CSV table of C-alpha atoms in Angstrom, one decimal:
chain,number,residue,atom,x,y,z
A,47,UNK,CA,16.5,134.8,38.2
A,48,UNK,CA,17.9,134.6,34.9
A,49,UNK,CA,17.2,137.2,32.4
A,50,UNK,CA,18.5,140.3,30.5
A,51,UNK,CA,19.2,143.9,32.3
A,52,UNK,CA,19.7,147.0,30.6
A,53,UNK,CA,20.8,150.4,32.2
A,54,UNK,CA,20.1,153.3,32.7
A,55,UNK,CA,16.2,153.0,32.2
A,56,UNK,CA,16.4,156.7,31.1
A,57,UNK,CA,19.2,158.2,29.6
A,58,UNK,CA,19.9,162.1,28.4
A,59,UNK,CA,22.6,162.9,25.8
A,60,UNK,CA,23.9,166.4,24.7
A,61,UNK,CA,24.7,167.4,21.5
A,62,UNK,CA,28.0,166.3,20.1
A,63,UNK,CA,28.2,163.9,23.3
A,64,UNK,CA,29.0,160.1,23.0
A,65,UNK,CA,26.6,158.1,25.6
A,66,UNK,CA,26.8,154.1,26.4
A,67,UNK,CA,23.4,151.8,26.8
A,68,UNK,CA,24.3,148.8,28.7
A,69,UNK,CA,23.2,145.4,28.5
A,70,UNK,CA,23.8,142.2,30.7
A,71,UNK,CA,22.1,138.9,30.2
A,72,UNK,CA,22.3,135.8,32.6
A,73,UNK,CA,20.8,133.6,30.5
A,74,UNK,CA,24.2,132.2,28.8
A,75,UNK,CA,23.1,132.6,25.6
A,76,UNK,CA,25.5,133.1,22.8
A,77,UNK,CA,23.5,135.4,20.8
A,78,UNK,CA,22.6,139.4,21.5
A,79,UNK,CA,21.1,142.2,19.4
A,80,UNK,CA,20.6,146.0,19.6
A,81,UNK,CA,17.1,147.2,18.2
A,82,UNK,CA,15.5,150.6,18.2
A,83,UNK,CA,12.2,151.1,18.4
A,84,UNK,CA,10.4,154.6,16.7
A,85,UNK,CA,6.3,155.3,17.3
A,86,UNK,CA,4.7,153.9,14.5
A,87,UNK,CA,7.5,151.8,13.1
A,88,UNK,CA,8.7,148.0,14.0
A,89,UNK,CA,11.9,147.2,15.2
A,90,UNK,CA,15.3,147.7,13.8
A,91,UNK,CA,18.0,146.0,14.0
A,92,UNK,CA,21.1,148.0,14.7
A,93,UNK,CA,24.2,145.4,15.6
A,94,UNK,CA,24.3,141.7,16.4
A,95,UNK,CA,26.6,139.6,18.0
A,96,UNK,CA,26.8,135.6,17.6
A,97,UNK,CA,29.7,134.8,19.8
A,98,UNK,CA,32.5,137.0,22.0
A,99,UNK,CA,34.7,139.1,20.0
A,100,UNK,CA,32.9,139.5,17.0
A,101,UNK,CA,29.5,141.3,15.9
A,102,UNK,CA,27.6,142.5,12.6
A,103,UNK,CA,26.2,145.1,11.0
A,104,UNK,CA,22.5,145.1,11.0
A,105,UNK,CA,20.1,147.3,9.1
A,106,UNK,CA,20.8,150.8,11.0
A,107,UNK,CA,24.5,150.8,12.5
A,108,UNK,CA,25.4,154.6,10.7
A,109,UNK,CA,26.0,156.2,13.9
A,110,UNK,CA,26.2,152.7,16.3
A,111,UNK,CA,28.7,150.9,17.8
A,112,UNK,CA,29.2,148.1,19.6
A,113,UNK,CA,31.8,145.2,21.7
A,114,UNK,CA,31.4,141.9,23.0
A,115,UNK,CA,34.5,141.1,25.0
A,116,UNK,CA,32.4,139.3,27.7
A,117,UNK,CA,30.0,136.2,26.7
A,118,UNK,CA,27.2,138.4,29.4
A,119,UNK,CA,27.3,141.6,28.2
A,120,UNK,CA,27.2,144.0,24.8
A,121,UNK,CA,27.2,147.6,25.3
A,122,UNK,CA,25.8,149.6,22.7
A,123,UNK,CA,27.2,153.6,22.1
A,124,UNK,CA,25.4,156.3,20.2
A,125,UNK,CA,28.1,158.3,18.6
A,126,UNK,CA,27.5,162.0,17.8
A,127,UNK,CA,27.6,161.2,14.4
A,128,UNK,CA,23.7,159.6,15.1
A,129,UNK,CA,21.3,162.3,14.3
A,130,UNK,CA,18.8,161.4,15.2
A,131,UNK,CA,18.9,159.4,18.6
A,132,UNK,CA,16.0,159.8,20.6
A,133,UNK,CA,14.3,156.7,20.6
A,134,UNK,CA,13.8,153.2,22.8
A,135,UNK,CA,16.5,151.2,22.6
A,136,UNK,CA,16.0,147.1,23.3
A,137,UNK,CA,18.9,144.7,23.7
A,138,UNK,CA,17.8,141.3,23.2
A,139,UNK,CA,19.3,137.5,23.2
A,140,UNK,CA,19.0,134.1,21.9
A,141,UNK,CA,20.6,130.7,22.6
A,142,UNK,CA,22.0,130.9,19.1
A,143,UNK,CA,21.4,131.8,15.7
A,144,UNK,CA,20.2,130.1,12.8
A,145,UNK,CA,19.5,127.0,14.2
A,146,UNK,CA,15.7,125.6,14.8
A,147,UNK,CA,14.3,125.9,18.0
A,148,UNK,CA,17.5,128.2,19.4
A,149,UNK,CA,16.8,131.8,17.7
A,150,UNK,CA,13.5,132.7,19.8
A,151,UNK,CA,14.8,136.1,21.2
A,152,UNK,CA,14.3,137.1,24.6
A,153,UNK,CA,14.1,140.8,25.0
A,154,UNK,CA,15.4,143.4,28.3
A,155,UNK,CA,13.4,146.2,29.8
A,156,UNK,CA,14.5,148.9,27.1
A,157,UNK,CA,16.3,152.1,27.6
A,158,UNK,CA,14.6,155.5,26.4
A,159,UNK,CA,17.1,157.9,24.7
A,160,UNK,CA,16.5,161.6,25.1
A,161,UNK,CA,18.5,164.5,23.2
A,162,UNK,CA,18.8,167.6,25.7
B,554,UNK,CA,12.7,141.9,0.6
B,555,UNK,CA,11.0,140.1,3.5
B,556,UNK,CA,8.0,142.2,4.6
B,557,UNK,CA,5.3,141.9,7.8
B,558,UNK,CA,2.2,143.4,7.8
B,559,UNK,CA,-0.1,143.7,11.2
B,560,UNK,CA,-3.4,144.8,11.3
B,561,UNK,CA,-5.1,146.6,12.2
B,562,UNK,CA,-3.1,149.2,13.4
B,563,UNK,CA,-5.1,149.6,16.4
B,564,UNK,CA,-8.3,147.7,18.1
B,565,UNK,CA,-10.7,148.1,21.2
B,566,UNK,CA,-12.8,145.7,22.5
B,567,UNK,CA,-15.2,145.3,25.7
B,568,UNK,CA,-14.5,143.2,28.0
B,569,UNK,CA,-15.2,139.2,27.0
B,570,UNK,CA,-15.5,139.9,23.1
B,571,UNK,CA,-13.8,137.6,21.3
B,572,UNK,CA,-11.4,139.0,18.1
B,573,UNK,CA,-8.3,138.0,16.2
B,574,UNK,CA,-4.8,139.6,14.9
B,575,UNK,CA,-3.2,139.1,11.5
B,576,UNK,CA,0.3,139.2,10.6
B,577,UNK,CA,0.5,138.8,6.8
B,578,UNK,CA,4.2,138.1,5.6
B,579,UNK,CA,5.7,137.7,2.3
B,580,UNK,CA,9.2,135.9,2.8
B,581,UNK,CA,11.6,133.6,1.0
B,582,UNK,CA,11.9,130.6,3.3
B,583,UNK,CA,10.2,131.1,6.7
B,584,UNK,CA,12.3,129.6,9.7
B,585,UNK,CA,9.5,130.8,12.0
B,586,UNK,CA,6.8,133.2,13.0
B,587,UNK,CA,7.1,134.8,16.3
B,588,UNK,CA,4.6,136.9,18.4
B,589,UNK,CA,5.6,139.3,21.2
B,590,UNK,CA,3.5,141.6,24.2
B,591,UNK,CA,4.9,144.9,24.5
B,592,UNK,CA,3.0,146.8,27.4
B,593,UNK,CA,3.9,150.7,27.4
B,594,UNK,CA,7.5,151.2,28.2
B,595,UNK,CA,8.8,147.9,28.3
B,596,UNK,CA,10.7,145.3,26.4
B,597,UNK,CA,8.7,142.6,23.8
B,598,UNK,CA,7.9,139.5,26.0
B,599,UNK,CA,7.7,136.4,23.9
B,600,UNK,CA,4.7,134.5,23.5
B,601,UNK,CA,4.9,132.1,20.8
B,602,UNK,CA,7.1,130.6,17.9
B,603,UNK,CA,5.4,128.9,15.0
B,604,UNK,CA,7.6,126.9,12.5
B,605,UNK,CA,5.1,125.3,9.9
B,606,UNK,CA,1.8,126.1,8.2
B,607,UNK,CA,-0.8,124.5,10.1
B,608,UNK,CA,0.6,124.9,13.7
B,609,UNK,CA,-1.1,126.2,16.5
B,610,UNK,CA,-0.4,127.0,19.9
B,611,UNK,CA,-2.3,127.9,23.1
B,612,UNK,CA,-1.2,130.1,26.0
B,613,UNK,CA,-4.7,131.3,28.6
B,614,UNK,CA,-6.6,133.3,26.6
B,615,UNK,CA,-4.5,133.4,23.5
B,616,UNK,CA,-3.9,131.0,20.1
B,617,UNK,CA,-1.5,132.0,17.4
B,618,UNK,CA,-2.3,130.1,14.2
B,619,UNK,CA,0.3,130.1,10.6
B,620,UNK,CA,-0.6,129.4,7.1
B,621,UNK,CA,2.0,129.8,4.2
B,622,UNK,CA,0.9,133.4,3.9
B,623,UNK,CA,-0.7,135.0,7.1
B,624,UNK,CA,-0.7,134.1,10.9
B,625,UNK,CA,-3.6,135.1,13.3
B,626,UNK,CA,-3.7,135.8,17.1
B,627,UNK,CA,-7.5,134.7,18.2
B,628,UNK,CA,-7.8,136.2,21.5
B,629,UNK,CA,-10.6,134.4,23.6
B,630,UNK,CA,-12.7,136.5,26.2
B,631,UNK,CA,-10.0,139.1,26.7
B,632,UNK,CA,-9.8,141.0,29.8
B,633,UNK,CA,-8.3,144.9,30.6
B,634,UNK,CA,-4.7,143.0,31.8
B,635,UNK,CA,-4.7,141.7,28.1
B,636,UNK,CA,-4.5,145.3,26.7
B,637,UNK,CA,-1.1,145.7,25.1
B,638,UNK,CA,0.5,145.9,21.8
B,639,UNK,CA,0.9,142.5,20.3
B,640,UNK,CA,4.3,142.6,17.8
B,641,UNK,CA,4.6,139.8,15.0
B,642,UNK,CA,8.4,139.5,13.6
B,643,UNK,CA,9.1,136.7,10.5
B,644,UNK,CA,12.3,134.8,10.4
B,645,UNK,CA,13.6,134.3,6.9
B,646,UNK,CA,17.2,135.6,5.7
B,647,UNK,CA,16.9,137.9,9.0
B,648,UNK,CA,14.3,138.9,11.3
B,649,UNK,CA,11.6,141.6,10.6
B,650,UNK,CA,9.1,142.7,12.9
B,651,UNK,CA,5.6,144.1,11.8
B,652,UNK,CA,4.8,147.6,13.2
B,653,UNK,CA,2.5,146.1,16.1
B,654,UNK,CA,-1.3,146.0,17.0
B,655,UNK,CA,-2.5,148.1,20.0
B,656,UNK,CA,-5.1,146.4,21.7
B,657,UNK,CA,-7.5,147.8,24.3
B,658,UNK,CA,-9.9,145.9,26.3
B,659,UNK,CA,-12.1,148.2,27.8
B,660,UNK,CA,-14.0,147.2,31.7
């Protein structure tokens, strides 16, 4: 089954701690995005990432950051210097970017970010 | 500034009554119009792209339309399974999502 998998489902982060979301997509797709989601708000985009070794900023990356070494997979870390973390996380990708008919997104299951 | 509008916010139905969902956009150059499901806890699942004013498209129970300004989700005889929130996002120079409609279809 092709698709996009991101772990842990649930994870806790202490103050001053660094923590790592990851995400792994089987859908060879040359795209990939970090979004957070708030209550209330629509989503924002964090980092993306159009092809291995290189990503952008997108509207929310204070705090964020990000690698693509592997084509499958872009790990997202909250740095201490994010304030305010607690949120829903969503990694999502596309075939490409920019192109017609190749940026529909494709979105994982989420990880939920909790501040102890 | 691209901007996406949903409304309303949030919207309850019975069981079989018909009703629609606008996304009202204001961007410079729209690439496409997309609309997600998001059930409680889980990631977006796409439903439809649009590219041009004028196009439609079907999927069961559900038909997104687009004009230059505004794109509706016409939901036919839902059902409780079709309960969920229903996310809008505009392509332009990036993509913006709307804030979401909640919809519950109540037995």
């Amino acid at each position: 089954d092709g698709g996009i998998t991101q772990s842990p489902k649930y994870l806790f982060r202490k103050e001053g701690q660094n923590v790592t979301l990851s995400c792994e997509q089987n859908l060879n797709h040359d795209a990939m995005y970090w979004y957070r989601q708030d209550p209330g708000q629509g989503l924002r985009l964090i980092y993306y990432s159009q092809i291995v070794n290189d990503f952008q900023k997108g509207d929310i990356a204070e705090g964020y950051s990000v690698s693509r070494e592997k084509k499958e997979s872009f790990p997202l870390t909250v740095t201490s210097a994010q304030k305010n973390p607690t949120a829903f996380y969503l990694c999502a990708s596309s075939i490409g970017l920019g192109t017609s008919g190749k940026e529909t997104q494709y979105f994982g299951p989420g990880t939920r970010l909790l501040v102890l | 500034e691209d901007q996406v509008t949903q409304s309303p916010e949030a919207l309850r139905l019975q069981e079989g009554e018909s009703s629609s969902l606008n996304c009202s956009y204001t961007v410079s150059g729209l690439r496409g119009l997309f609309w997600y499901r998001q059930d409680p806890g889980k990631g977006p699942e796409f439903l439809f792209t649009l590219y041009s004013a004028g196009e439609e498209k079907e999927k069961e129970r559900l038909k997104a339309t687009l004009t230059k300004k505004e794109s509706f989700l016409h939901i036919t005889a839902p059902k409780p399974e079709d309960s969920a929130t229903y996310l809008c996002a505009v392509w332009g120079q990036k993509l913006v999502f709307g804030q979401g409609t909640r919809l519950t279809i109540n037995p």
